[in-house]
Amino acid sequence: MTYGVAIMYLVAAVLGVAGLLMLLRLRSPRVTERQVYAYRMVGIMAASAAIVLAMSATAMWQWSLTE
């Protein structure tokens, strides 16, 4: 695994945890309507970015092994 791929996985993990925490925050009864909108939008975007970045890192890692 190259240094760049490891960094991509690390960033994907941070984005995934941040997105998951934002989505879990929606379960609180004290969340306002504006917070629901913001947490849902940013949480889903962060989780999606984590998935795409992890897939890209995996592809880059596999591509580096074939050479």
N, C-alpha and C. Protein backbone atom coordinates (compact mmCIF):
# COMPACT_ATOMS: atom_id res chain seq x y z
N MET A 1 0.85 -1.17 0.00
CA MET A 1 0.00 0.00 0.00
C MET A 1 0.90 1.23 0.00
N THR A 2 0.61 2.13 -0.91
CA THR A 2 1.40 3.35 -0.99
C THR A 2 0.93 4.37 0.05
N TYR A 3 1.75 5.39 0.24
CA TYR A 3 1.45 6.43 1.20
C TYR A 3 0.16 7.18 0.82
N GLY A 4 0.00 7.45 -0.47
CA GLY A 4 -1.19 8.16 -0.95
C GLY A 4 -2.47 7.38 -0.71
N VAL A 5 -2.43 6.08 -0.91
CA VAL A 5 -3.60 5.24 -0.69
C VAL A 5 -3.96 5.20 0.79
N ALA A 6 -2.95 5.14 1.64
CA ALA A 6 -3.21 5.13 3.08
C ALA A 6 -3.86 6.44 3.53
N ILE A 7 -3.41 7.55 2.97
CA ILE A 7 -4.01 8.84 3.30
C ILE A 7 -5.46 8.89 2.81
N MET A 8 -5.72 8.35 1.63
CA MET A 8 -7.09 8.33 1.11
C MET A 8 -8.00 7.52 2.02
N TYR A 9 -7.52 6.38 2.50
CA TYR A 9 -8.32 5.58 3.43
C TYR A 9 -8.54 6.32 4.75
N LEU A 10 -7.53 7.02 5.22
CA LEU A 10 -7.66 7.77 6.47
C LEU A 10 -8.70 8.89 6.33
N VAL A 11 -8.64 9.63 5.24
CA VAL A 11 -9.61 10.69 5.01
C VAL A 11 -11.01 10.11 4.84
N ALA A 12 -11.12 8.98 4.16
CA ALA A 12 -12.42 8.33 4.01
C ALA A 12 -12.99 7.92 5.37
N ALA A 13 -12.13 7.43 6.24
CA ALA A 13 -12.59 7.03 7.57
C ALA A 13 -13.07 8.24 8.38
N VAL A 14 -12.33 9.35 8.29
CA VAL A 14 -12.73 10.56 9.01
C VAL A 14 -14.06 11.09 8.49
N LEU A 15 -14.21 11.12 7.17
CA LEU A 15 -15.47 11.57 6.58
C LEU A 15 -16.63 10.65 6.96
N GLY A 16 -16.37 9.34 6.96
CA GLY A 16 -17.41 8.39 7.31
C GLY A 16 -17.87 8.54 8.75
N VAL A 17 -16.92 8.72 9.65
CA VAL A 17 -17.27 8.89 11.07
C VAL A 17 -18.03 10.21 11.27
N ALA A 18 -17.56 11.28 10.63
CA ALA A 18 -18.23 12.57 10.77
C ALA A 18 -19.65 12.51 10.22
N GLY A 19 -19.81 11.88 9.07
CA GLY A 19 -21.15 11.74 8.48
C GLY A 19 -22.07 10.91 9.35
N LEU A 20 -21.55 9.83 9.88
CA LEU A 20 -22.36 8.97 10.74
C LEU A 20 -22.76 9.69 12.02
N LEU A 21 -21.84 10.45 12.60
CA LEU A 21 -22.18 11.20 13.81
C LEU A 21 -23.25 12.25 13.55
N MET A 22 -23.18 12.89 12.41
CA MET A 22 -24.21 13.88 12.07
C MET A 22 -25.57 13.22 11.88
N LEU A 23 -25.57 12.08 11.23
CA LEU A 23 -26.85 11.38 11.03
C LEU A 23 -27.40 10.84 12.35
N LEU A 24 -26.52 10.40 13.24
CA LEU A 24 -26.99 9.93 14.55
C LEU A 24 -27.49 11.09 15.41
N ARG A 25 -26.96 12.27 15.18
CA ARG A 25 -27.41 13.45 15.93
C ARG A 25 -28.88 13.76 15.66
N LEU A 26 -29.39 13.31 14.53
CA LEU A 26 -30.79 13.55 14.18
C LEU A 26 -31.75 12.84 15.13
N ARG A 27 -31.28 11.87 15.87
CA ARG A 27 -32.14 11.12 16.79
C ARG A 27 -32.48 11.92 18.04
N SER A 28 -31.76 13.01 18.29
CA SER A 28 -31.98 13.83 19.47
C SER A 28 -33.31 14.59 19.33
N PRO A 29 -34.10 14.63 20.39
CA PRO A 29 -35.38 15.34 20.30
C PRO A 29 -35.23 16.87 20.29
N ARG A 30 -34.05 17.38 20.64
CA ARG A 30 -33.83 18.82 20.72
C ARG A 30 -33.30 19.41 19.42
N VAL A 31 -33.36 18.70 18.34
CA VAL A 31 -32.83 19.19 17.06
C VAL A 31 -33.90 20.05 16.39
N THR A 32 -33.51 21.26 16.00
CA THR A 32 -34.46 22.16 15.34
C THR A 32 -34.63 21.76 13.88
N GLU A 33 -35.58 22.38 13.23
CA GLU A 33 -35.85 22.07 11.82
C GLU A 33 -34.66 22.43 10.94
N ARG A 34 -34.01 23.53 11.23
CA ARG A 34 -32.83 23.93 10.46
C ARG A 34 -31.68 22.95 10.67
N GLN A 35 -31.51 22.49 11.90
CA GLN A 35 -30.44 21.53 12.17
C GLN A 35 -30.72 20.20 11.48
N VAL A 36 -31.98 19.78 11.44
CA VAL A 36 -32.33 18.54 10.74
C VAL A 36 -31.91 18.63 9.29
N TYR A 37 -32.25 19.75 8.65
CA TYR A 37 -31.89 19.93 7.25
C TYR A 37 -30.37 19.90 7.06
N ALA A 38 -29.66 20.67 7.89
CA ALA A 38 -28.21 20.77 7.74
C ALA A 38 -27.52 19.45 8.05
N TYR A 39 -27.89 18.81 9.17
CA TYR A 39 -27.24 17.55 9.54
C TYR A 39 -27.53 16.45 8.53
N ARG A 40 -28.75 16.42 8.03
CA ARG A 40 -29.08 15.38 7.05
C ARG A 40 -28.30 15.59 5.77
N MET A 41 -28.26 16.82 5.28
CA MET A 41 -27.57 17.10 4.03
C MET A 41 -26.07 16.86 4.16
N VAL A 42 -25.44 17.43 5.18
CA VAL A 42 -23.99 17.30 5.34
C VAL A 42 -23.61 15.87 5.72
N GLY A 43 -24.43 15.21 6.55
CA GLY A 43 -24.14 13.83 6.94
C GLY A 43 -24.16 12.88 5.76
N ILE A 44 -25.17 13.01 4.92
CA ILE A 44 -25.25 12.13 3.74
C ILE A 44 -24.13 12.44 2.76
N MET A 45 -23.81 13.72 2.58
CA MET A 45 -22.71 14.07 1.67
C MET A 45 -21.38 13.54 2.18
N ALA A 46 -21.13 13.63 3.48
CA ALA A 46 -19.86 13.14 4.04
C ALA A 46 -19.78 11.62 3.94
N ALA A 47 -20.89 10.94 4.22
CA ALA A 47 -20.89 9.48 4.12
C ALA A 47 -20.69 9.05 2.66
N SER A 48 -21.32 9.74 1.74
CA SER A 48 -21.14 9.42 0.32
C SER A 48 -19.71 9.67 -0.13
N ALA A 49 -19.15 10.77 0.31
CA ALA A 49 -17.76 11.07 -0.05
C ALA A 49 -16.82 10.01 0.50
N ALA A 50 -17.11 9.52 1.70
CA ALA A 50 -16.28 8.46 2.30
C ALA A 50 -16.34 7.19 1.47
N ILE A 51 -17.53 6.83 1.04
CA ILE A 51 -17.68 5.61 0.23
C ILE A 51 -16.94 5.74 -1.09
N VAL A 52 -17.12 6.87 -1.78
CA VAL A 52 -16.48 7.07 -3.07
C VAL A 52 -14.96 7.13 -2.92
N LEU A 53 -14.48 7.81 -1.89
CA LEU A 53 -13.03 7.91 -1.68
C LEU A 53 -12.43 6.55 -1.34
N ALA A 54 -13.12 5.75 -0.56
CA ALA A 54 -12.63 4.40 -0.24
C ALA A 54 -12.60 3.53 -1.49
N MET A 55 -13.62 3.65 -2.33
CA MET A 55 -13.61 2.88 -3.59
C MET A 55 -12.47 3.33 -4.50
N SER A 56 -12.22 4.62 -4.56
CA SER A 56 -11.11 5.13 -5.38
C SER A 56 -9.76 4.67 -4.83
N ALA A 57 -9.62 4.67 -3.52
CA ALA A 57 -8.37 4.21 -2.91
C ALA A 57 -8.15 2.74 -3.19
N THR A 58 -9.21 1.95 -3.12
CA THR A 58 -9.09 0.53 -3.41
C THR A 58 -8.69 0.30 -4.87
N ALA A 59 -9.30 1.05 -5.79
CA ALA A 59 -8.96 0.93 -7.20
C ALA A 59 -7.50 1.34 -7.44
N MET A 60 -7.07 2.42 -6.78
CA MET A 60 -5.69 2.87 -6.95
C MET A 60 -4.71 1.84 -6.39
N TRP A 61 -5.07 1.24 -5.27
CA TRP A 61 -4.22 0.23 -4.65
C TRP A 61 -4.11 -0.99 -5.56
N GLN A 62 -5.22 -1.45 -6.09
CA GLN A 62 -5.20 -2.61 -6.99
C GLN A 62 -4.44 -2.27 -8.27
N TRP A 63 -4.60 -1.05 -8.76
CA TRP A 63 -3.91 -0.64 -9.98
C TRP A 63 -2.41 -0.62 -9.76
N SER A 64 -1.97 -0.22 -8.57
CA SER A 64 -0.53 -0.16 -8.29
C SER A 64 0.06 -1.55 -8.13
N LEU A 65 -0.75 -2.54 -7.79
CA LEU A 65 -0.25 -3.91 -7.65
C LEU A 65 -0.04 -4.61 -8.98
N THR A 66 -0.73 -4.15 -10.03
CA THR A 66 -0.62 -4.82 -11.32
C THR A 66 0.64 -4.42 -12.08
N GLU A 67 1.27 -3.35 -11.69
CA GLU A 67 2.49 -2.92 -12.43
C GLU A 67 3.72 -3.54 -11.87
